[in-house]
Amino acid sequence: MGFAGPVAKLGLQRLQKAHPARESYLQGISAEIDASGGVRSWFGRFRPIPKVSVVRAARRVGIHVGLEAEGLREAANAKVQMTAADVLKLTMRAIYDRLLVETNGARLVMTVHDEVVIECAPDDVAKVCEIAAQSFDQLPVELPVSFKEGVSWA
């Protein structure tokens, strides 16, 4: 962002105060990269983070490269994003399986960021909402779920 000196220090202090678990989370990410060369989602999907591994290997032989912090941020973000994607995929699969059996042709149309778009007949709206809510309730984390209906997604 281009902040330097006291402004950057104040910003970091505010960030640490607002998110006290951030530092231990990043330390855990760092240890995970040291142990395996990458990070895993809560569901086990692996992403290698060569930027950090290569930088640390270079440092051991006396070469200093300034990309380690960037790689750690990428790793922290990757773990969160992979887990979010895994959660959405698992939930969509559960919704899909039930829509086939319990509705009159309702279907998953697409996802947009954190939204699942389902097309159904007006008579199936209540059942589709129930199926989606129950599918999200099966997750190992609690997520708020809301529904909107209309004649067009747009």
PDB file of C-alpha atoms in Angstrom:
ATOM      1  CA  MET A   1       0.000   0.000   0.000  1.00  0.00           C
ATOM      2  CA  GLY A   2       2.974   2.279   0.240  1.00  0.00           C
ATOM      3  CA  PHE A   3       2.784   3.179   3.934  1.00  0.00           C
ATOM      4  CA  ALA A   4       6.073   3.703   5.750  1.00  0.00           C
ATOM      5  CA  GLY A   5       7.423   4.374   9.225  1.00  0.00           C
ATOM      6  CA  PRO A   6       5.013   5.411  11.974  1.00  0.00           C
ATOM      7  CA  VAL A   7       1.873   5.104   9.806  1.00  0.00           C
ATOM      8  CA  ALA A   8       2.676   1.501   8.900  1.00  0.00           C
ATOM      9  CA  LYS A   9       3.549   0.674  12.510  1.00  0.00           C
ATOM     10  CA  LEU A  10       0.267   2.131  13.774  1.00  0.00           C
ATOM     11  CA  GLY A  11      -1.685   0.210  11.125  1.00  0.00           C
ATOM     12  CA  LEU A  12      -0.009  -3.058  12.123  1.00  0.00           C
ATOM     13  CA  GLN A  13      -0.697  -2.398  15.810  1.00  0.00           C
ATOM     14  CA  ARG A  14      -4.381  -1.780  15.048  1.00  0.00           C
ATOM     15  CA  LEU A  15      -4.545  -4.948  12.947  1.00  0.00           C
ATOM     16  CA  GLN A  16      -2.986  -7.026  15.745  1.00  0.00           C
ATOM     17  CA  LYS A  17      -5.373  -5.536  18.316  1.00  0.00           C
ATOM     18  CA  ALA A  18      -8.428  -6.175  16.127  1.00  0.00           C
ATOM     19  CA  HIS A  19      -7.340  -9.747  15.265  1.00  0.00           C
ATOM     20  CA  PRO A  20      -5.343 -11.177  18.187  1.00  0.00           C
ATOM     21  CA  ALA A  21      -5.337 -14.740  16.796  1.00  0.00           C
ATOM     22  CA  ARG A  22      -3.764 -13.609  13.496  1.00  0.00           C
ATOM     23  CA  GLU A  23      -0.158 -14.001  14.668  1.00  0.00           C
ATOM     24  CA  SER A  24      -0.600 -17.548  15.960  1.00  0.00           C
ATOM     25  CA  TYR A  25      -2.491 -18.460  12.765  1.00  0.00           C
ATOM     26  CA  LEU A  26       0.407 -17.183  10.643  1.00  0.00           C
ATOM     27  CA  GLN A  27       2.915 -19.043  12.835  1.00  0.00           C
ATOM     28  CA  GLY A  28       0.910 -22.219  12.273  1.00  0.00           C
ATOM     29  CA  ILE A  29       0.913 -21.602   8.523  1.00  0.00           C
ATOM     30  CA  SER A  30       4.685 -21.105   8.631  1.00  0.00           C
ATOM     31  CA  ALA A  31       5.177 -24.366  10.531  1.00  0.00           C
ATOM     32  CA  GLU A  32       2.894 -26.206   8.104  1.00  0.00           C
ATOM     33  CA  ILE A  33       4.958 -24.965   5.144  1.00  0.00           C
ATOM     34  CA  ASP A  34       8.183 -26.022   6.888  1.00  0.00           C
ATOM     35  CA  ALA A  35       6.778 -29.514   7.486  1.00  0.00           C
ATOM     36  CA  SER A  36       5.168 -30.161   4.094  1.00  0.00           C
ATOM     37  CA  GLY A  37       6.112 -27.410   1.639  1.00  0.00           C
ATOM     38  CA  GLY A  38       2.535 -26.139   1.458  1.00  0.00           C
ATOM     39  CA  VAL A  39      -0.826 -25.840   3.183  1.00  0.00           C
ATOM     40  CA  ARG A  40      -3.921 -28.017   3.441  1.00  0.00           C
ATOM     41  CA  SER A  41      -7.571 -27.074   3.595  1.00  0.00           C
ATOM     42  CA  TRP A  42      -9.635 -28.427   6.507  1.00  0.00           C
ATOM     43  CA  PHE A  43     -10.698 -31.180   4.110  1.00  0.00           C
ATOM     44  CA  GLY A  44      -7.159 -32.191   3.160  1.00  0.00           C
ATOM     45  CA  ARG A  45      -6.678 -30.522  -0.217  1.00  0.00           C
ATOM     46  CA  PHE A  46      -2.992 -29.550  -0.597  1.00  0.00           C
ATOM     47  CA  ARG A  47      -1.443 -26.502  -2.228  1.00  0.00           C
ATOM     48  CA  PRO A  48       2.329 -26.225  -2.472  1.00  0.00           C
ATOM     49  CA  ILE A  49       3.792 -22.835  -1.564  1.00  0.00           C
ATOM     50  CA  PRO A  50       7.171 -22.889  -3.323  1.00  0.00           C
ATOM     51  CA  LYS A  51       7.781 -19.172  -2.808  1.00  0.00           C
ATOM     52  CA  VAL A  52       8.330 -19.705   0.934  1.00  0.00           C
ATOM     53  CA  SER A  53      10.131 -23.050   0.638  1.00  0.00           C
ATOM     54  CA  VAL A  54      12.555 -21.737  -1.995  1.00  0.00           C
ATOM     55  CA  VAL A  55      13.248 -18.524  -0.058  1.00  0.00           C
ATOM     56  CA  ARG A  56      13.985 -20.469   3.117  1.00  0.00           C
ATOM     57  CA  ALA A  57      16.200 -22.929   1.256  1.00  0.00           C
ATOM     58  CA  ALA A  58      18.086 -20.023  -0.332  1.00  0.00           C
ATOM     59  CA  ARG A  59      18.574 -18.389   3.075  1.00  0.00           C
ATOM     60  CA  ARG A  60      20.142 -21.594   4.424  1.00  0.00           C
ATOM     61  CA  VAL A  61      22.885 -21.278   1.808  1.00  0.00           C
ATOM     62  CA  GLY A  62      23.354 -17.537   2.317  1.00  0.00           C
ATOM     63  CA  ILE A  63      21.145 -16.105  -0.433  1.00  0.00           C
ATOM     64  CA  HIS A  64      18.533 -13.578   0.723  1.00  0.00           C
ATOM     65  CA  VAL A  65      15.347 -13.110  -1.272  1.00  0.00           C
ATOM     66  CA  GLY A  66      12.532 -10.834  -0.077  1.00  0.00           C
ATOM     67  CA  LEU A  67       9.493 -12.876  -1.064  1.00  0.00           C
ATOM     68  CA  GLU A  68       8.910 -14.857   2.136  1.00  0.00           C
ATOM     69  CA  ALA A  69       6.281 -12.528   3.654  1.00  0.00           C
ATOM     70  CA  GLU A  70       4.381 -12.449   0.369  1.00  0.00           C
ATOM     71  CA  GLY A  71       4.433 -16.242   0.213  1.00  0.00           C
ATOM     72  CA  LEU A  72       3.177 -16.529   3.800  1.00  0.00           C
ATOM     73  CA  ARG A  73       0.263 -14.198   2.987  1.00  0.00           C
ATOM     74  CA  GLU A  74      -0.536 -16.297  -0.084  1.00  0.00           C
ATOM     75  CA  ALA A  75      -0.431 -19.464   2.024  1.00  0.00           C
ATOM     76  CA  ALA A  76      -2.700 -18.017   4.721  1.00  0.00           C
ATOM     77  CA  ASN A  77      -5.168 -16.888   2.092  1.00  0.00           C
ATOM     78  CA  ALA A  78      -4.955 -20.191   0.184  1.00  0.00           C
ATOM     79  CA  LYS A  79      -5.870 -22.211   3.274  1.00  0.00           C
ATOM     80  CA  VAL A  80      -8.967 -20.078   3.884  1.00  0.00           C
ATOM     81  CA  GLN A  81     -10.013 -19.940   0.220  1.00  0.00           C
ATOM     82  CA  MET A  82      -9.487 -23.676  -0.360  1.00  0.00           C
ATOM     83  CA  THR A  83     -11.537 -24.510   2.732  1.00  0.00           C
ATOM     84  CA  ALA A  84     -14.335 -22.162   1.639  1.00  0.00           C
ATOM     85  CA  ALA A  85     -14.358 -23.742  -1.825  1.00  0.00           C
ATOM     86  CA  ASP A  86     -14.398 -27.240  -0.311  1.00  0.00           C
ATOM     87  CA  VAL A  87     -17.337 -26.316   1.927  1.00  0.00           C
ATOM     88  CA  LEU A  88     -19.285 -24.932  -1.022  1.00  0.00           C
ATOM     89  CA  LYS A  89     -18.548 -27.967  -3.215  1.00  0.00           C
ATOM     90  CA  LEU A  90     -19.568 -30.459  -0.526  1.00  0.00           C
ATOM     91  CA  THR A  91     -22.752 -28.550   0.203  1.00  0.00           C
ATOM     92  CA  MET A  92     -23.627 -28.207  -3.480  1.00  0.00           C
ATOM     93  CA  ARG A  93     -23.211 -31.959  -3.904  1.00  0.00           C
ATOM     94  CA  ALA A  94     -25.558 -32.608  -0.987  1.00  0.00           C
ATOM     95  CA  ILE A  95     -28.105 -30.142  -2.388  1.00  0.00           C
ATOM     96  CA  TYR A  96     -27.842 -31.621  -5.878  1.00  0.00           C
ATOM     97  CA  ASP A  97     -28.393 -35.186  -4.686  1.00  0.00           C
ATOM     98  CA  ARG A  98     -31.525 -34.209  -2.757  1.00  0.00           C
ATOM     99  CA  LEU A  99     -32.935 -31.986  -5.505  1.00  0.00           C
ATOM    100  CA  LEU A 100     -32.901 -34.967  -7.872  1.00  0.00           C
ATOM    101  CA  VAL A 101     -34.948 -37.091  -5.509  1.00  0.00           C
ATOM    102  CA  GLU A 102     -37.162 -34.662  -3.622  1.00  0.00           C
ATOM    103  CA  THR A 103     -38.265 -32.027  -6.164  1.00  0.00           C
ATOM    104  CA  ASN A 104     -39.979 -31.820  -9.538  1.00  0.00           C
ATOM    105  CA  GLY A 105     -36.960 -30.875 -11.614  1.00  0.00           C
ATOM    106  CA  ALA A 106     -35.269 -28.237  -9.461  1.00  0.00           C
ATOM    107  CA  ARG A 107     -31.651 -27.799 -10.479  1.00  0.00           C
ATOM    108  CA  LEU A 108     -28.462 -26.068  -9.472  1.00  0.00           C
ATOM    109  CA  VAL A 109     -27.744 -23.372 -12.029  1.00  0.00           C
ATOM    110  CA  MET A 110     -24.503 -21.809 -10.823  1.00  0.00           C
ATOM    111  CA  THR A 111     -22.619 -20.286  -7.957  1.00  0.00           C
ATOM    112  CA  VAL A 112     -21.622 -16.651  -7.754  1.00  0.00           C
ATOM    113  CA  HIS A 113     -19.039 -16.029  -5.034  1.00  0.00           C
ATOM    114  CA  ASP A 114     -20.863 -17.302  -1.946  1.00  0.00           C
ATOM    115  CA  GLU A 115     -24.305 -17.698  -3.522  1.00  0.00           C
ATOM    116  CA  VAL A 116     -25.907 -20.855  -4.867  1.00  0.00           C
ATOM    117  CA  VAL A 117     -28.453 -20.227  -7.617  1.00  0.00           C
ATOM    118  CA  ILE A 118     -31.177 -22.877  -7.899  1.00  0.00           C
ATOM    119  CA  GLU A 119     -33.923 -22.945 -10.499  1.00  0.00           C
ATOM    120  CA  CYS A 120     -37.234 -24.514  -9.524  1.00  0.00           C
ATOM    121  CA  ALA A 121     -40.981 -24.417 -10.023  1.00  0.00           C
ATOM    122  CA  PRO A 122     -42.921 -22.091  -7.698  1.00  0.00           C
ATOM    123  CA  ASP A 123     -44.407 -25.107  -5.915  1.00  0.00           C
ATOM    124  CA  ASP A 124     -40.899 -26.337  -5.008  1.00  0.00           C
ATOM    125  CA  VAL A 125     -39.539 -23.099  -3.465  1.00  0.00           C
ATOM    126  CA  ALA A 126     -40.243 -24.091   0.149  1.00  0.00           C
ATOM    127  CA  LYS A 127     -38.779 -27.577  -0.351  1.00  0.00           C
ATOM    128  CA  VAL A 128     -35.670 -26.208  -2.103  1.00  0.00           C
ATOM    129  CA  CYS A 129     -35.084 -23.758   0.763  1.00  0.00           C
ATOM    130  CA  GLU A 130     -35.470 -26.590   3.276  1.00  0.00           C
ATOM    131  CA  ILE A 131     -33.012 -28.811   1.354  1.00  0.00           C
ATOM    132  CA  ALA A 132     -30.432 -26.024   1.097  1.00  0.00           C
ATOM    133  CA  ALA A 133     -30.754 -25.054   4.769  1.00  0.00           C
ATOM    134  CA  GLN A 134     -30.420 -28.662   5.924  1.00  0.00           C
ATOM    135  CA  SER A 135     -27.407 -29.202   3.654  1.00  0.00           C
ATOM    136  CA  PHE A 136     -25.600 -26.208   5.154  1.00  0.00           C
ATOM    137  CA  ASP A 137     -26.577 -27.359   8.667  1.00  0.00           C
ATOM    138  CA  GLN A 138     -24.539 -30.555   8.104  1.00  0.00           C
ATOM    139  CA  LEU A 139     -21.265 -28.632   7.903  1.00  0.00           C
ATOM    140  CA  PRO A 140     -18.634 -28.767  10.662  1.00  0.00           C
ATOM    141  CA  VAL A 141     -18.890 -24.958  10.958  1.00  0.00           C
ATOM    142  CA  GLU A 142     -21.945 -22.779  11.430  1.00  0.00           C
ATOM    143  CA  LEU A 143     -22.723 -20.580   8.453  1.00  0.00           C
ATOM    144  CA  PRO A 144     -25.596 -18.137   8.108  1.00  0.00           C
ATOM    145  CA  VAL A 145     -27.946 -19.045   5.269  1.00  0.00           C
ATOM    146  CA  SER A 146     -30.518 -16.766   3.693  1.00  0.00           C
ATOM    147  CA  PHE A 147     -32.849 -17.177   0.743  1.00  0.00           C
ATOM    148  CA  LYS A 148     -34.264 -14.914  -1.924  1.00  0.00           C
ATOM    149  CA  GLU A 149     -36.655 -15.878  -4.666  1.00  0.00           C
ATOM    150  CA  GLY A 150     -37.637 -14.250  -7.909  1.00  0.00           C
ATOM    151  CA  VAL A 151     -38.508 -14.874 -11.511  1.00  0.00           C
ATOM    152  CA  SER A 152     -34.957 -14.013 -12.608  1.00  0.00           C
ATOM    153  CA  TRP A 153     -31.581 -14.159 -10.891  1.00  0.00           C
ATOM    154  CA  ALA A 154     -30.527 -10.921 -12.577  1.00  0.00           C
TER     155      ALA A 154
END
